[in-house]
PDB file of C-alpha atoms and ligand atoms in Angstrom:
ATOM      1  CA  UNK A  13     -26.232  28.525 -50.398  1.00 62.00           C
ATOM      2  CA  UNK A  14     -28.162  27.818 -53.648  1.00 72.00           C
ATOM      3  CA  UNK A  15     -31.150  30.126 -53.914  1.00 91.00           C
ATOM      4  CA  UNK A  16     -34.552  30.059 -55.602  1.00 96.00           C
ATOM      5  CA  UNK A  17     -35.720  33.336 -57.109  1.00 96.00           C
ATOM      6  CA  UNK A  18     -39.456  33.769 -57.505  1.00 97.00           C
ATOM      7  CA  UNK A  19     -40.134  35.896 -60.587  1.00 98.00           C
ATOM      8  CA  UNK A  20     -42.873  38.541 -60.739  1.00 98.00           C
ATOM      9  CA  UNK A  21     -46.008  37.583 -62.669  1.00 98.00           C
ATOM     10  CA  UNK A  22     -45.360  38.042 -66.405  1.00 98.00           C
ATOM     11  CA  UNK A  23     -47.227  40.924 -68.030  1.00 97.00           C
ATOM     12  CA  UNK A  24     -49.336  38.909 -70.445  1.00 96.00           C
ATOM     13  CA  UNK A  25     -51.481  41.954 -71.211  1.00 96.00           C
ATOM     14  CA  UNK A  26     -48.497  44.041 -72.349  1.00 95.00           C
ATOM     15  CA  UNK A  27     -49.687  46.069 -75.344  1.00 95.00           C
ATOM     16  CA  UNK A  28     -47.442  45.982 -78.402  1.00 97.00           C
ATOM     17  CA  UNK A  29     -48.792  45.101 -81.860  1.00 97.00           C
ATOM     18  CA  UNK A  30     -47.536  41.735 -83.120  1.00 97.00           C
ATOM     19  CA  UNK A  31     -47.021  43.083 -86.655  1.00 98.00           C
ATOM     20  CA  UNK A  32     -44.928  45.944 -85.274  1.00 98.00           C
ATOM     21  CA  UNK A  33     -42.810  43.479 -83.245  1.00 98.00           C
ATOM     22  CA  UNK A  34     -42.220  41.439 -86.399  1.00 98.00           C
ATOM     23  CA  UNK A  35     -41.199  44.583 -88.251  1.00 98.00           C
ATOM     24  CA  UNK A  36     -38.898  45.765 -85.426  1.00 97.00           C
ATOM     25  CA  UNK A  37     -37.303  42.356 -84.746  1.00 98.00           C
ATOM     26  CA  UNK A  38     -33.564  42.810 -85.268  1.00 98.00           C
ATOM     27  CA  UNK A  39     -30.212  41.418 -84.199  1.00 98.00           C
ATOM     28  CA  UNK A  40     -28.623  44.190 -82.135  1.00 97.00           C
ATOM     29  CA  UNK A  41     -25.086  43.818 -80.823  1.00 97.00           C
ATOM     30  CA  UNK A  42     -24.925  46.834 -78.483  1.00 96.00           C
ATOM     31  CA  UNK A  43     -26.419  47.197 -74.987  1.00 97.00           C
ATOM     32  CA  UNK A  44     -26.221  49.176 -71.772  1.00 97.00           C
ATOM     33  CA  UNK A  45     -24.318  47.722 -68.820  1.00 94.00           C
ATOM     34  CA  UNK A  46     -27.403  47.729 -66.558  1.00 95.00           C
ATOM     35  CA  UNK A  47     -29.128  44.422 -65.838  1.00 96.00           C
ATOM     36  CA  UNK A  48     -32.718  43.810 -66.961  1.00 97.00           C
ATOM     37  CA  UNK A  49     -35.386  44.674 -64.379  1.00 97.00           C
ATOM     38  CA  UNK A  50     -37.040  41.748 -62.576  1.00 97.00           C
ATOM     39  CA  UNK A  51     -40.211  42.425 -64.594  1.00 98.00           C
ATOM     40  CA  UNK A  52     -38.315  42.380 -67.905  1.00 98.00           C
ATOM     41  CA  UNK A  53     -36.597  39.137 -66.895  1.00 98.00           C
ATOM     42  CA  UNK A  54     -39.916  37.598 -65.934  1.00 98.00           C
ATOM     43  CA  UNK A  55     -41.550  38.604 -69.229  1.00 98.00           C
ATOM     44  CA  UNK A  56     -38.535  37.445 -71.239  1.00 98.00           C
ATOM     45  CA  UNK A  57     -38.434  34.011 -69.602  1.00 98.00           C
ATOM     46  CA  UNK A  58     -42.175  33.527 -69.904  1.00 98.00           C
ATOM     47  CA  UNK A  59     -41.792  34.366 -73.615  1.00 98.00           C
ATOM     48  CA  UNK A  60     -39.112  31.656 -74.015  1.00 98.00           C
ATOM     49  CA  UNK A  61     -41.199  28.666 -72.966  1.00 97.00           C
ATOM     50  CA  UNK A  62     -43.575  29.762 -70.211  1.00 97.00           C
ATOM     51  CA  UNK A  63     -46.604  27.640 -69.427  1.00 97.00           C
ATOM     52  CA  UNK A  64     -49.746  28.574 -71.395  1.00 96.00           C
ATOM     53  CA  UNK A  65     -51.838  25.522 -70.513  1.00 95.00           C
ATOM     54  CA  UNK A  66     -51.498  23.549 -67.284  1.00 93.00           C
ATOM     55  CA  UNK A  67     -51.005  19.789 -67.381  1.00 91.00           C
ATOM     56  CA  UNK A  68     -54.023  17.561 -66.757  1.00 94.00           C
ATOM     57  CA  UNK A  69     -54.390  13.833 -65.970  1.00 92.00           C
ATOM     58  CA  UNK A  70     -54.617  13.259 -69.704  1.00 90.00           C
ATOM     59  CA  UNK A  71     -52.094  15.662 -71.202  1.00 92.00           C
ATOM     60  CA  UNK A  72     -48.811  17.415 -70.587  1.00 92.00           C
ATOM     61  CA  UNK A  73     -48.655  21.179 -70.127  1.00 93.00           C
ATOM     62  CA  UNK A  74     -48.225  23.452 -73.157  1.00 95.00           C
ATOM     63  CA  UNK A  75     -45.651  26.199 -73.545  1.00 97.00           C
ATOM     64  CA  UNK A  76     -45.328  29.438 -75.534  1.00 98.00           C
ATOM     65  CA  UNK A  77     -43.040  27.615 -77.990  1.00 98.00           C
ATOM     66  CA  UNK A  78     -43.912  24.389 -79.803  1.00 97.00           C
ATOM     67  CA  UNK A  79     -41.709  21.292 -79.536  1.00 96.00           C
ATOM     68  CA  UNK A  80     -41.632  18.055 -81.524  1.00 93.00           C
ATOM     69  CA  UNK A  81     -44.160  15.620 -80.002  1.00 91.00           C
ATOM     70  CA  UNK A  82     -44.477  18.166 -77.175  1.00 93.00           C
ATOM     71  CA  UNK A  83     -41.280  16.690 -75.749  1.00 94.00           C
ATOM     72  CA  UNK A  84     -40.293  20.042 -74.138  1.00 96.00           C
ATOM     73  CA  UNK A  85     -36.663  18.975 -74.258  1.00 97.00           C
ATOM     74  CA  UNK A  86     -35.157  22.475 -74.283  1.00 98.00           C
ATOM     75  CA  UNK A  87     -34.200  23.838 -70.882  1.00 98.00           C
ATOM     76  CA  UNK A  88     -33.354  27.501 -70.438  1.00 98.00           C
ATOM     77  CA  UNK A  89     -30.345  28.471 -68.360  1.00 98.00           C
ATOM     78  CA  UNK A  90     -29.761  32.097 -67.424  1.00 98.00           C
ATOM     79  CA  UNK A  91     -26.212  33.414 -66.963  1.00 98.00           C
ATOM     80  CA  UNK A  92     -25.745  36.747 -65.172  1.00 97.00           C
ATOM     81  CA  UNK A  93     -23.137  38.452 -63.013  1.00 96.00           C
ATOM     82  CA  UNK A  94     -24.768  36.687 -60.038  1.00 96.00           C
ATOM     83  CA  UNK A  95     -24.312  33.164 -61.386  1.00 97.00           C
ATOM     84  CA  UNK A  96     -26.052  30.506 -63.443  1.00 98.00           C
ATOM     85  CA  UNK A  97     -29.761  29.736 -62.994  1.00 98.00           C
ATOM     86  CA  UNK A  98     -32.209  27.224 -64.446  1.00 98.00           C
ATOM     87  CA  UNK A  99     -35.643  28.526 -65.468  1.00 98.00           C
ATOM     88  CA  UNK A 100     -38.333  26.402 -63.822  1.00 97.00           C
ATOM     89  CA  UNK A 101     -41.252  27.274 -66.093  1.00 97.00           C
ATOM     90  CA  UNK A 102     -43.779  25.250 -64.069  1.00 96.00           C
ATOM     91  CA  UNK A 103     -43.305  27.552 -61.048  1.00 97.00           C
ATOM     92  CA  UNK A 104     -42.011  30.554 -63.002  1.00 98.00           C
ATOM     93  CA  UNK A 105     -38.905  30.796 -60.881  1.00 98.00           C
ATOM     94  CA  UNK A 106     -35.135  30.581 -61.196  1.00 98.00           C
ATOM     95  CA  UNK A 107     -33.129  27.864 -59.504  1.00 98.00           C
ATOM     96  CA  UNK A 108     -29.516  28.706 -58.853  1.00 97.00           C
ATOM     97  CA  UNK A 109     -27.095  26.172 -60.303  1.00 97.00           C
ATOM     98  CA  UNK A 110     -23.758  27.984 -59.891  1.00 97.00           C
ATOM     99  CA  UNK A 111     -22.770  31.103 -58.007  1.00 95.00           C
ATOM    100  CA  UNK A 112     -19.977  32.008 -60.426  1.00 96.00           C
ATOM    101  CA  UNK A 113     -20.282  34.252 -63.470  1.00 97.00           C
ATOM    102  CA  UNK A 114     -19.826  32.130 -66.606  1.00 98.00           C
ATOM    103  CA  UNK A 115     -20.713  34.816 -69.190  1.00 98.00           C
ATOM    104  CA  UNK A 116     -17.172  34.789 -70.632  1.00 98.00           C
ATOM    105  CA  UNK A 117     -18.167  31.442 -72.198  1.00 98.00           C
ATOM    106  CA  UNK A 118     -21.462  32.607 -73.697  1.00 98.00           C
ATOM    107  CA  UNK A 119     -19.998  33.032 -77.197  1.00 98.00           C
ATOM    108  CA  UNK A 120     -16.640  33.156 -78.914  1.00 98.00           C
ATOM    109  CA  UNK A 121     -17.059  36.788 -80.077  1.00 98.00           C
ATOM    110  CA  UNK A 122     -15.500  39.095 -77.477  1.00 96.00           C
ATOM    111  CA  UNK A 123     -18.355  41.646 -77.568  1.00 96.00           C
ATOM    112  CA  UNK A 124     -20.874  39.022 -76.374  1.00 98.00           C
ATOM    113  CA  UNK A 125     -19.147  38.648 -73.000  1.00 94.00           C
ATOM    114  CA  UNK A 126     -20.246  42.142 -71.959  1.00 94.00           C
ATOM    115  CA  UNK A 127     -23.966  41.380 -72.323  1.00 97.00           C
ATOM    116  CA  UNK A 128     -25.733  41.574 -68.938  1.00 98.00           C
ATOM    117  CA  UNK A 129     -27.668  38.376 -69.585  1.00 98.00           C
ATOM    118  CA  UNK A 130     -26.954  35.180 -71.473  1.00 98.00           C
ATOM    119  CA  UNK A 131     -29.525  32.491 -72.194  1.00 98.00           C
ATOM    120  CA  UNK A 132     -28.200  28.981 -72.796  1.00 98.00           C
ATOM    121  CA  UNK A 133     -30.522  26.614 -74.635  1.00 98.00           C
ATOM    122  CA  UNK A 134     -29.809  23.061 -73.471  1.00 98.00           C
ATOM    123  CA  UNK A 135     -31.473  20.004 -74.949  1.00 98.00           C
ATOM    124  CA  UNK A 136     -32.196  17.086 -72.638  1.00 97.00           C
ATOM    125  CA  UNK A 137     -31.899  14.076 -74.952  1.00 95.00           C
ATOM    126  CA  UNK A 138     -33.613  11.840 -72.380  1.00 93.00           C
ATOM    127  CA  UNK A 139     -36.850  13.756 -72.961  1.00 93.00           C
ATOM    128  CA  UNK A 140     -36.870  12.570 -76.595  1.00 91.00           C
ATOM    129  CA  UNK A 141     -36.283   8.997 -75.500  1.00 71.00           C
ATOM    130  CA  UNK A 142     -39.098   6.959 -76.964  1.00 73.00           C
ATOM    131  CA  UNK A 143     -39.870   8.407 -80.383  1.00 70.00           C
ATOM    132  CA  UNK A 144     -36.264   9.150 -81.372  1.00 76.00           C
ATOM    133  CA  UNK A 145     -34.568   6.396 -79.403  1.00 74.00           C
ATOM    134  CA  UNK A 146     -30.985   5.869 -80.460  1.00 77.00           C
ATOM    135  CA  UNK A 147     -31.093   8.423 -83.259  1.00 86.00           C
ATOM    136  CA  UNK A 148     -28.785  11.217 -82.111  1.00 89.00           C
ATOM    137  CA  UNK A 149     -28.640  13.055 -85.436  1.00 92.00           C
ATOM    138  CA  UNK A 150     -32.476  13.377 -85.433  1.00 93.00           C
ATOM    139  CA  UNK A 151     -32.341  14.506 -81.796  1.00 94.00           C
ATOM    140  CA  UNK A 152     -29.812  17.205 -82.698  1.00 96.00           C
ATOM    141  CA  UNK A 153     -31.950  18.319 -85.654  1.00 96.00           C
ATOM    142  CA  UNK A 154     -35.130  18.500 -83.536  1.00 95.00           C
ATOM    143  CA  UNK A 155     -33.254  20.339 -80.755  1.00 97.00           C
ATOM    144  CA  UNK A 156     -32.110  23.001 -83.232  1.00 98.00           C
ATOM    145  CA  UNK A 157     -35.604  23.403 -84.645  1.00 98.00           C
ATOM    146  CA  UNK A 158     -37.273  23.658 -81.230  1.00 98.00           C
ATOM    147  CA  UNK A 159     -34.641  26.142 -80.030  1.00 98.00           C
ATOM    148  CA  UNK A 160     -35.355  28.297 -83.096  1.00 98.00           C
ATOM    149  CA  UNK A 161     -38.964  28.823 -81.983  1.00 98.00           C
ATOM    150  CA  UNK A 162     -37.847  29.811 -78.482  1.00 98.00           C
ATOM    151  CA  UNK A 163     -35.234  32.172 -79.829  1.00 98.00           C
ATOM    152  CA  UNK A 164     -37.772  33.904 -82.088  1.00 98.00           C
ATOM    153  CA  UNK A 165     -40.081  34.399 -79.075  1.00 98.00           C
ATOM    154  CA  UNK A 166     -37.158  36.123 -77.367  1.00 98.00           C
ATOM    155  CA  UNK A 167     -36.506  38.259 -80.455  1.00 98.00           C
ATOM    156  CA  UNK A 168     -40.158  39.355 -80.552  1.00 98.00           C
ATOM    157  CA  UNK A 169     -40.331  40.202 -76.846  1.00 98.00           C
ATOM    158  CA  UNK A 170     -37.056  42.138 -77.172  1.00 98.00           C
ATOM    159  CA  UNK A 171     -38.496  44.088 -80.108  1.00 98.00           C
ATOM    160  CA  UNK A 172     -41.562  44.961 -78.018  1.00 98.00           C
ATOM    161  CA  UNK A 173     -39.557  45.884 -74.896  1.00 97.00           C
ATOM    162  CA  UNK A 174     -36.703  47.791 -76.574  1.00 97.00           C
ATOM    163  CA  UNK A 175     -34.061  45.223 -75.642  1.00 98.00           C
ATOM    164  CA  UNK A 176     -31.065  44.177 -77.743  1.00 98.00           C
ATOM    165  CA  UNK A 177     -30.534  40.502 -78.503  1.00 98.00           C
ATOM    166  CA  UNK A 178     -28.379  38.146 -80.580  1.00 98.00           C
ATOM    167  CA  UNK A 179     -28.788  34.395 -81.059  1.00 98.00           C
ATOM    168  CA  UNK A 180     -25.341  32.800 -81.055  1.00 98.00           C
ATOM    169  CA  UNK A 181     -24.135  29.825 -83.026  1.00 98.00           C
ATOM    170  CA  UNK A 182     -20.515  30.816 -82.477  1.00 98.00           C
ATOM    171  CA  UNK A 183     -20.206  29.021 -79.149  1.00 98.00           C
ATOM    172  CA  UNK A 184     -17.585  26.670 -77.725  1.00 98.00           C
ATOM    173  CA  UNK A 185     -20.182  24.077 -76.756  1.00 98.00           C
ATOM    174  CA  UNK A 186     -17.759  21.629 -75.165  1.00 98.00           C
ATOM    175  CA  UNK A 187     -16.308  24.322 -72.905  1.00 98.00           C
ATOM    176  CA  UNK A 188     -19.741  25.614 -71.918  1.00 98.00           C
ATOM    177  CA  UNK A 189     -20.935  22.052 -71.244  1.00 98.00           C
ATOM    178  CA  UNK A 190     -17.991  21.553 -68.903  1.00 98.00           C
ATOM    179  CA  UNK A 191     -18.281  24.918 -67.140  1.00 98.00           C
ATOM    180  CA  UNK A 192     -22.020  24.403 -66.574  1.00 98.00           C
ATOM    181  CA  UNK A 193     -21.443  20.893 -65.221  1.00 97.00           C
ATOM    182  CA  UNK A 194     -24.000  19.362 -67.608  1.00 98.00           C
ATOM    183  CA  UNK A 195     -24.676  15.642 -67.931  1.00 98.00           C
ATOM    184  CA  UNK A 196     -23.811  13.579 -71.014  1.00 96.00           C
ATOM    185  CA  UNK A 197     -27.486  13.574 -72.131  1.00 95.00           C
ATOM    186  CA  UNK A 198     -27.631  17.399 -71.990  1.00 98.00           C
ATOM    187  CA  UNK A 199     -26.397  19.279 -75.078  1.00 98.00           C
ATOM    188  CA  UNK A 200     -25.796  22.996 -75.512  1.00 98.00           C
ATOM    189  CA  UNK A 201     -27.708  23.946 -78.682  1.00 98.00           C
ATOM    190  CA  UNK A 202     -27.407  27.752 -78.973  1.00 98.00           C
ATOM    191  CA  UNK A 203     -26.953  30.704 -76.655  1.00 98.00           C
ATOM    192  CA  UNK A 204     -28.607  34.127 -76.832  1.00 98.00           C
ATOM    193  CA  UNK A 205     -27.511  37.382 -75.241  1.00 98.00           C
ATOM    194  CA  UNK A 206     -29.898  40.113 -74.075  1.00 98.00           C
ATOM    195  CA  UNK A 207     -29.399  43.646 -72.757  1.00 98.00           C
ATOM    196  CA  UNK A 208     -31.158  46.980 -72.555  1.00 97.00           C
ATOM    197  CA  UNK A 209     -30.984  48.730 -75.908  1.00 96.00           C
ATOM    198  CA  UNK A 210     -28.931  51.899 -76.245  1.00 94.00           C
ATOM    199  CA  UNK A 211     -31.505  53.185 -78.804  1.00 82.00           C
ATOM    200  CA  UNK A 212     -34.532  55.152 -77.659  1.00 73.00           C
TER     201      UNK A 212
HETATM  202  C1  LIG B 306     -28.764  30.023 -86.194  1.00 77.14           C
HETATM  203  C2  LIG B 306     -28.180  31.418 -86.091  1.00 77.14           C
HETATM  204  C3  LIG B 306     -26.917  31.588 -85.532  1.00 77.14           C
HETATM  205  C4  LIG B 306     -26.377  32.864 -85.413  1.00 77.14           C
HETATM  206  N1  LIG B 306     -25.168  33.007 -84.806  1.00 77.14           N
HETATM  207  C5  LIG B 306     -24.657  34.271 -84.636  1.00 77.14           C
HETATM  208  C6  LIG B 306     -23.421  34.443 -83.946  1.00 77.14           C
HETATM  209  O1  LIG B 306     -22.790  33.498 -83.467  1.00 77.14           O
HETATM  210  N2  LIG B 306     -22.955  35.695 -83.809  1.00 77.14           N
HETATM  211  C7  LIG B 306     -23.630  36.793 -84.268  1.00 77.14           C
HETATM  212  O2  LIG B 306     -23.136  37.915 -84.093  1.00 77.14           O
HETATM  213  N3  LIG B 306     -24.809  36.666 -84.911  1.00 77.14           N
HETATM  214  C8  LIG B 306     -25.349  35.432 -85.094  1.00 77.14           C
HETATM  215  N4  LIG B 306     -26.574  35.263 -85.711  1.00 77.14           N
HETATM  216  C9  LIG B 306     -27.344  36.469 -86.118  1.00 77.14           C
HETATM  217  C10 LIG B 306     -27.339  36.661 -87.633  1.00 77.14           C
HETATM  218  O3  LIG B 306     -26.084  37.173 -88.028  1.00 77.14           O
HETATM  219  C11 LIG B 306     -28.478  37.635 -87.976  1.00 77.14           C
HETATM  220  O4  LIG B 306     -29.709  37.023 -87.657  1.00 77.14           O
HETATM  221  C12 LIG B 306     -28.448  37.974 -89.448  1.00 77.14           C
HETATM  222  O5  LIG B 306     -27.339  38.808 -89.767  1.00 77.14           O
HETATM  223  C13 LIG B 306     -29.724  38.702 -89.892  1.00 77.14           C
HETATM  224  O6  LIG B 306     -29.941  39.862 -89.100  1.00 77.14           O
HETATM  225  P1  LIG B 306     -31.323  40.088 -88.345  1.00 77.14           P
HETATM  226  O7  LIG B 306     -31.443  39.027 -87.273  1.00 77.14           O
HETATM  227  O8  LIG B 306     -31.249  41.473 -87.754  1.00 77.14           O
HETATM  228  O9  LIG B 306     -32.428  39.956 -89.358  1.00 77.14           O
HETATM  229  C14 LIG B 306     -27.116  34.006 -85.881  1.00 77.14           C
HETATM  230  C15 LIG B 306     -28.387  33.822 -86.443  1.00 77.14           C
HETATM  231  C16 LIG B 306     -28.920  32.532 -86.533  1.00 77.14           C
HETATM  232  C17 LIG B 306     -30.312  32.371 -87.107  1.00 77.14           C
END
């Protein structure tokens, strides 16, 4: 049965100086085997594109990361040992999509497969329908840009929480698309692995 996992409330009052996080931000390719705690996962996902302003009759919600025309086209999938989940930022919960472990497809470098958690950034081209209609190269460009902001949010949270992370461009996108059962309008942009740091 497909499950819904309610995440704990993100710790928005977590104290860690922004300038220190910028200084500590680093690509780290080593991690412990242990999974992230539920609280770390909650904080991490809220950092990606959590809701910071609720929608009103007049305007769409706002997220921690900007997006072109506020199209919010990037969806965050979470791959763990337990399966594949979609982050539902409106309810701050995870929706199970698959019950199989797909982390072997997270990146083409062998070391990445051992990371406890993989984020897959998927662009929904239908969400950029009106202002970029028919222009797939612009959609790809915008998807890459918008994913970059999300990825940097992850890097900064990881720096503050002593987690290791790597954004991955070395990805077999066609294979991942197939394994995840994505639609034609959904494109894998980048992936990003996260694990507990082995450093103190
Ligand atoms: C768009 C992009 C794609 C990247 N793809 C990979 C990758 O596939 N594998 C990897 O090990 N590192 C990847 N990196 C990480 C870079 O190698 C890393 O950011 C760079 O060496 C600078 O190190 P720093 O992030 O610690 O400043 C990527 C970085 C960016 C921005």
